[in-house]
Amino acid sequence: MIGLMTNDSSIDAVDLALLAALQDDASLSWAALGRRAGVSAPTALRRVRRLEAAGLIERRVAILRPEALAAALGHGLTALVEVALERQDAATLQAFERHACAEDAVQQCYRVSAGPDFVLILTVADMPAYHALAQRLFTAALQVRAVKAYFSVRRAKFHPRLPLPTAGPAAV
């Protein structure tokens, strides 16, 4: 058994193999998922449901390629934005975080230390859309002191996969 704990049980090599396979392709059938983890389809289903119930699997989604959508939707604009607030008390930080996370254009929101208070990853259609979002997000009412935006010219890597301990093929 690997020493990682959930609320009700340990994560073993089979669980790690299932998690790794799901990170590669969450659309796998239960049979294909089971083969990758070295277990039967019903065991894969039962284990994945347990991992979901334990909160280890947040959700299963499709990851879209912006380059492929560009012809139909336009290239869009991705910005990495540093935000510093006037105050760093819990209520001010929580209020800004709630406000930022409520925006669909905010893809990622990180509260950080040793620099700005937040780093946001934003995706919008174009510069006017960014300007409108900035007006909503960075107003004085939200105690924003400084904003520094970096606009992406090319995405070299995007990989939402979390590193897992290597488990190798699992045996039942």
PDB file of C-alpha atoms in Angstrom:
ATOM      1  CA  MET A   1       0.000   0.000   0.000  1.00  0.00           C
ATOM      2  CA  ILE A   2       1.141   3.549  -0.767  1.00  0.00           C
ATOM      3  CA  GLY A   3       0.982   5.739   2.332  1.00  0.00           C
ATOM      4  CA  LEU A   4      -1.466   8.327   0.971  1.00  0.00           C
ATOM      5  CA  MET A   5      -4.720   8.462   2.906  1.00  0.00           C
ATOM      6  CA  THR A   6      -8.262   9.387   1.980  1.00  0.00           C
ATOM      7  CA  ASN A   7     -11.053   9.759   4.515  1.00  0.00           C
ATOM      8  CA  ASP A   8     -11.764   6.050   4.674  1.00  0.00           C
ATOM      9  CA  SER A   9      -8.894   4.087   3.123  1.00  0.00           C
ATOM     10  CA  SER A  10      -5.417   4.098   1.616  1.00  0.00           C
ATOM     11  CA  ILE A  11      -4.562   4.634  -2.015  1.00  0.00           C
ATOM     12  CA  ASP A  12      -2.869   1.570  -3.461  1.00  0.00           C
ATOM     13  CA  ALA A  13      -1.119   0.793  -6.746  1.00  0.00           C
ATOM     14  CA  VAL A  14      -4.444   0.013  -8.466  1.00  0.00           C
ATOM     15  CA  ASP A  15      -5.857   3.392  -7.444  1.00  0.00           C
ATOM     16  CA  LEU A  16      -2.721   5.156  -8.700  1.00  0.00           C
ATOM     17  CA  ALA A  17      -2.928   3.301 -12.011  1.00  0.00           C
ATOM     18  CA  LEU A  18      -6.604   4.254 -12.368  1.00  0.00           C
ATOM     19  CA  LEU A  19      -5.881   7.899 -11.543  1.00  0.00           C
ATOM     20  CA  ALA A  20      -2.990   8.008 -14.015  1.00  0.00           C
ATOM     21  CA  ALA A  21      -5.110   6.444 -16.774  1.00  0.00           C
ATOM     22  CA  LEU A  22      -7.995   8.841 -16.124  1.00  0.00           C
ATOM     23  CA  GLN A  23      -5.637  11.813 -16.334  1.00  0.00           C
ATOM     24  CA  ASP A  24      -4.525  10.577 -19.754  1.00  0.00           C
ATOM     25  CA  ASP A  25      -8.030   9.853 -21.055  1.00  0.00           C
ATOM     26  CA  ALA A  26     -11.151  10.156 -18.901  1.00  0.00           C
ATOM     27  CA  SER A  27     -13.300   8.817 -21.747  1.00  0.00           C
ATOM     28  CA  LEU A  28     -11.919   5.275 -21.486  1.00  0.00           C
ATOM     29  CA  SER A  29     -14.500   2.528 -21.083  1.00  0.00           C
ATOM     30  CA  TRP A  30     -14.524   0.708 -17.748  1.00  0.00           C
ATOM     31  CA  ALA A  31     -13.043  -2.337 -19.491  1.00  0.00           C
ATOM     32  CA  ALA A  32     -10.170  -0.314 -21.037  1.00  0.00           C
ATOM     33  CA  LEU A  33      -9.579   1.478 -17.751  1.00  0.00           C
ATOM     34  CA  GLY A  34      -9.499  -1.848 -15.920  1.00  0.00           C
ATOM     35  CA  ARG A  35      -7.003  -3.282 -18.424  1.00  0.00           C
ATOM     36  CA  ARG A  36      -4.690  -0.314 -17.870  1.00  0.00           C
ATOM     37  CA  ALA A  37      -4.862  -0.828 -14.104  1.00  0.00           C
ATOM     38  CA  GLY A  38      -4.737  -4.624 -14.234  1.00  0.00           C
ATOM     39  CA  VAL A  39      -8.258  -5.152 -12.842  1.00  0.00           C
ATOM     40  CA  SER A  40     -11.714  -6.085 -14.127  1.00  0.00           C
ATOM     41  CA  ALA A  41     -14.186  -3.511 -15.440  1.00  0.00           C
ATOM     42  CA  PRO A  42     -16.462  -3.822 -12.351  1.00  0.00           C
ATOM     43  CA  THR A  43     -13.461  -3.356 -10.053  1.00  0.00           C
ATOM     44  CA  ALA A  44     -12.360  -0.280 -12.031  1.00  0.00           C
ATOM     45  CA  LEU A  45     -15.885   1.167 -11.753  1.00  0.00           C
ATOM     46  CA  ARG A  46     -16.100   0.476  -8.015  1.00  0.00           C
ATOM     47  CA  ARG A  47     -12.633   1.926  -7.366  1.00  0.00           C
ATOM     48  CA  VAL A  48     -13.236   5.074  -9.430  1.00  0.00           C
ATOM     49  CA  ARG A  49     -16.555   5.674  -7.648  1.00  0.00           C
ATOM     50  CA  ARG A  50     -14.709   5.332  -4.311  1.00  0.00           C
ATOM     51  CA  LEU A  51     -12.010   7.800  -5.464  1.00  0.00           C
ATOM     52  CA  GLU A  52     -14.742  10.229  -6.540  1.00  0.00           C
ATOM     53  CA  ALA A  53     -16.577   9.871  -3.219  1.00  0.00           C
ATOM     54  CA  ALA A  54     -13.304  10.484  -1.352  1.00  0.00           C
ATOM     55  CA  GLY A  55     -12.881  13.745  -3.288  1.00  0.00           C
ATOM     56  CA  LEU A  56      -9.689  12.707  -5.092  1.00  0.00           C
ATOM     57  CA  ILE A  57     -11.363  13.087  -8.486  1.00  0.00           C
ATOM     58  CA  GLU A  58     -12.790  16.580  -8.709  1.00  0.00           C
ATOM     59  CA  ARG A  59     -14.462  16.100 -12.102  1.00  0.00           C
ATOM     60  CA  ARG A  60     -13.930  14.589 -15.542  1.00  0.00           C
ATOM     61  CA  VAL A  61     -13.832  17.049 -18.441  1.00  0.00           C
ATOM     62  CA  ALA A  62     -12.849  17.401 -22.086  1.00  0.00           C
ATOM     63  CA  ILE A  63      -9.808  19.587 -22.716  1.00  0.00           C
ATOM     64  CA  LEU A  64     -10.273  21.703 -25.823  1.00  0.00           C
ATOM     65  CA  ARG A  65      -7.440  22.794 -28.131  1.00  0.00           C
ATOM     66  CA  PRO A  66      -7.609  26.571 -28.584  1.00  0.00           C
ATOM     67  CA  GLU A  67      -5.634  26.335 -31.836  1.00  0.00           C
ATOM     68  CA  ALA A  68      -8.265  24.036 -33.323  1.00  0.00           C
ATOM     69  CA  LEU A  69     -11.108  26.332 -32.249  1.00  0.00           C
ATOM     70  CA  ALA A  70      -9.405  29.481 -33.535  1.00  0.00           C
ATOM     71  CA  ALA A  71     -10.761  29.155 -37.082  1.00  0.00           C
ATOM     72  CA  ALA A  72     -14.341  29.111 -35.832  1.00  0.00           C
ATOM     73  CA  LEU A  73     -14.110  31.355 -32.775  1.00  0.00           C
ATOM     74  CA  GLY A  74     -11.085  33.567 -33.286  1.00  0.00           C
ATOM     75  CA  HIS A  75      -7.798  33.190 -31.493  1.00  0.00           C
ATOM     76  CA  GLY A  76      -8.847  34.739 -28.224  1.00  0.00           C
ATOM     77  CA  LEU A  77      -6.575  36.331 -25.682  1.00  0.00           C
ATOM     78  CA  THR A  78      -4.950  34.701 -22.677  1.00  0.00           C
ATOM     79  CA  ALA A  79      -3.610  36.881 -19.900  1.00  0.00           C
ATOM     80  CA  LEU A  80      -1.641  36.026 -16.780  1.00  0.00           C
ATOM     81  CA  VAL A  81      -2.481  38.734 -14.289  1.00  0.00           C
ATOM     82  CA  GLU A  82      -0.878  39.635 -10.971  1.00  0.00           C
ATOM     83  CA  VAL A  83      -3.215  41.398  -8.538  1.00  0.00           C
ATOM     84  CA  ALA A  84      -2.149  43.164  -5.350  1.00  0.00           C
ATOM     85  CA  LEU A  85      -4.824  44.279  -2.899  1.00  0.00           C
ATOM     86  CA  GLU A  86      -4.800  47.291  -0.588  1.00  0.00           C
ATOM     87  CA  ARG A  87      -5.295  45.063   2.452  1.00  0.00           C
ATOM     88  CA  GLN A  88      -4.520  41.416   3.116  1.00  0.00           C
ATOM     89  CA  ASP A  89      -7.040  40.666   5.836  1.00  0.00           C
ATOM     90  CA  ALA A  90      -9.035  37.465   5.474  1.00  0.00           C
ATOM     91  CA  ALA A  91     -12.299  39.192   4.533  1.00  0.00           C
ATOM     92  CA  THR A  92     -10.695  41.269   1.748  1.00  0.00           C
ATOM     93  CA  LEU A  93      -8.818  38.289   0.296  1.00  0.00           C
ATOM     94  CA  GLN A  94     -11.925  36.076   0.408  1.00  0.00           C
ATOM     95  CA  ALA A  95     -14.118  38.760  -1.167  1.00  0.00           C
ATOM     96  CA  PHE A  96     -11.745  39.248  -4.087  1.00  0.00           C
ATOM     97  CA  GLU A  97     -11.298  35.493  -4.542  1.00  0.00           C
ATOM     98  CA  ARG A  98     -15.083  34.915  -4.619  1.00  0.00           C
ATOM     99  CA  HIS A  99     -15.545  37.763  -7.106  1.00  0.00           C
ATOM    100  CA  ALA A 100     -12.745  36.551  -9.399  1.00  0.00           C
ATOM    101  CA  CYS A 101     -13.844  32.913  -9.313  1.00  0.00           C
ATOM    102  CA  ALA A 102     -17.390  33.887 -10.277  1.00  0.00           C
ATOM    103  CA  GLU A 103     -16.132  35.145 -13.673  1.00  0.00           C
ATOM    104  CA  ASP A 104     -16.189  32.551 -16.470  1.00  0.00           C
ATOM    105  CA  ALA A 105     -13.145  34.172 -18.089  1.00  0.00           C
ATOM    106  CA  VAL A 106     -11.070  33.424 -14.981  1.00  0.00           C
ATOM    107  CA  GLN A 107      -9.758  29.948 -15.722  1.00  0.00           C
ATOM    108  CA  GLN A 108      -7.418  29.737 -12.748  1.00  0.00           C
ATOM    109  CA  CYS A 109      -7.121  31.772  -9.561  1.00  0.00           C
ATOM    110  CA  TYR A 110      -4.172  31.388  -7.200  1.00  0.00           C
ATOM    111  CA  ARG A 111      -3.640  33.147  -3.903  1.00  0.00           C
ATOM    112  CA  VAL A 112       0.145  33.556  -3.710  1.00  0.00           C
ATOM    113  CA  SER A 113       2.767  34.869  -1.327  1.00  0.00           C
ATOM    114  CA  ALA A 114       5.948  36.889  -1.626  1.00  0.00           C
ATOM    115  CA  GLY A 115       4.713  39.269  -4.302  1.00  0.00           C
ATOM    116  CA  PRO A 116       1.182  39.952  -5.478  1.00  0.00           C
ATOM    117  CA  ASP A 117      -1.783  38.569  -3.567  1.00  0.00           C
ATOM    118  CA  PHE A 118      -3.275  36.721  -6.546  1.00  0.00           C
ATOM    119  CA  VAL A 119      -2.261  35.368  -9.930  1.00  0.00           C
ATOM    120  CA  LEU A 120      -5.117  34.857 -12.378  1.00  0.00           C
ATOM    121  CA  ILE A 121      -5.183  33.064 -15.719  1.00  0.00           C
ATOM    122  CA  LEU A 122      -7.800  34.720 -17.913  1.00  0.00           C
ATOM    123  CA  THR A 123      -9.099  33.813 -21.358  1.00  0.00           C
ATOM    124  CA  VAL A 124     -11.235  36.307 -23.284  1.00  0.00           C
ATOM    125  CA  ALA A 125     -12.227  36.856 -26.899  1.00  0.00           C
ATOM    126  CA  ASP A 126     -10.173  39.984 -27.515  1.00  0.00           C
ATOM    127  CA  MET A 127      -8.737  43.157 -25.965  1.00  0.00           C
ATOM    128  CA  PRO A 128     -12.136  44.899 -25.591  1.00  0.00           C
ATOM    129  CA  ALA A 129     -13.379  41.827 -23.695  1.00  0.00           C
ATOM    130  CA  TYR A 130     -10.269  41.978 -21.486  1.00  0.00           C
ATOM    131  CA  HIS A 131     -10.905  45.661 -20.815  1.00  0.00           C
ATOM    132  CA  ALA A 132     -14.526  44.963 -19.804  1.00  0.00           C
ATOM    133  CA  LEU A 133     -13.393  42.126 -17.519  1.00  0.00           C
ATOM    134  CA  ALA A 134     -10.711  44.338 -15.982  1.00  0.00           C
ATOM    135  CA  GLN A 135     -13.354  46.966 -15.235  1.00  0.00           C
ATOM    136  CA  ARG A 136     -15.422  44.360 -13.388  1.00  0.00           C
ATOM    137  CA  LEU A 137     -12.555  42.683 -11.551  1.00  0.00           C
ATOM    138  CA  PHE A 138     -10.115  45.419 -10.663  1.00  0.00           C
ATOM    139  CA  THR A 139     -12.290  48.200  -9.287  1.00  0.00           C
ATOM    140  CA  ALA A 140     -11.540  50.210  -6.151  1.00  0.00           C
ATOM    141  CA  ALA A 141     -14.525  48.597  -4.441  1.00  0.00           C
ATOM    142  CA  LEU A 142     -12.568  45.327  -4.397  1.00  0.00           C
ATOM    143  CA  GLN A 143      -9.541  46.933  -2.713  1.00  0.00           C
ATOM    144  CA  VAL A 144      -7.274  46.385  -5.755  1.00  0.00           C
ATOM    145  CA  ARG A 145      -4.031  48.360  -5.424  1.00  0.00           C
ATOM    146  CA  ALA A 146      -2.067  47.153  -8.469  1.00  0.00           C
ATOM    147  CA  VAL A 147      -2.572  44.978 -11.554  1.00  0.00           C
ATOM    148  CA  LYS A 148       0.140  43.679 -13.848  1.00  0.00           C
ATOM    149  CA  ALA A 149      -0.992  41.759 -16.937  1.00  0.00           C
ATOM    150  CA  TYR A 150       1.079  39.584 -19.241  1.00  0.00           C
ATOM    151  CA  PHE A 151      -0.501  38.604 -22.554  1.00  0.00           C
ATOM    152  CA  SER A 152       0.329  35.224 -24.025  1.00  0.00           C
ATOM    153  CA  VAL A 153       1.713  35.184 -27.545  1.00  0.00           C
ATOM    154  CA  ARG A 154       2.109  31.406 -27.656  1.00  0.00           C
ATOM    155  CA  ARG A 155       1.188  28.520 -25.390  1.00  0.00           C
ATOM    156  CA  ALA A 156       4.208  26.218 -25.276  1.00  0.00           C
ATOM    157  CA  LYS A 157       2.739  23.736 -22.806  1.00  0.00           C
ATOM    158  CA  PHE A 158      -0.568  23.109 -21.097  1.00  0.00           C
ATOM    159  CA  HIS A 159      -0.824  19.956 -19.073  1.00  0.00           C
ATOM    160  CA  PRO A 160      -3.353  19.669 -16.234  1.00  0.00           C
ATOM    161  CA  ARG A 161      -1.970  16.273 -15.178  1.00  0.00           C
ATOM    162  CA  LEU A 162      -0.854  15.995 -11.545  1.00  0.00           C
ATOM    163  CA  PRO A 163       2.314  14.004 -10.907  1.00  0.00           C
ATOM    164  CA  LEU A 164       1.619  10.730  -9.103  1.00  0.00           C
ATOM    165  CA  PRO A 165       4.012   8.288  -7.459  1.00  0.00           C
ATOM    166  CA  THR A 166       4.965   5.635  -9.963  1.00  0.00           C
ATOM    167  CA  ALA A 167       3.021   2.514  -9.269  1.00  0.00           C
ATOM    168  CA  GLY A 168       3.608   0.366 -12.351  1.00  0.00           C
ATOM    169  CA  PRO A 169       0.945  -2.128 -13.459  1.00  0.00           C
ATOM    170  CA  ALA A 170      -1.220  -3.206 -10.553  1.00  0.00           C
ATOM    171  CA  ALA A 171      -1.983  -6.779  -9.644  1.00  0.00           C
ATOM    172  CA  VAL A 172      -5.182  -7.965  -8.031  1.00  0.00           C
TER     173      VAL A 172
END
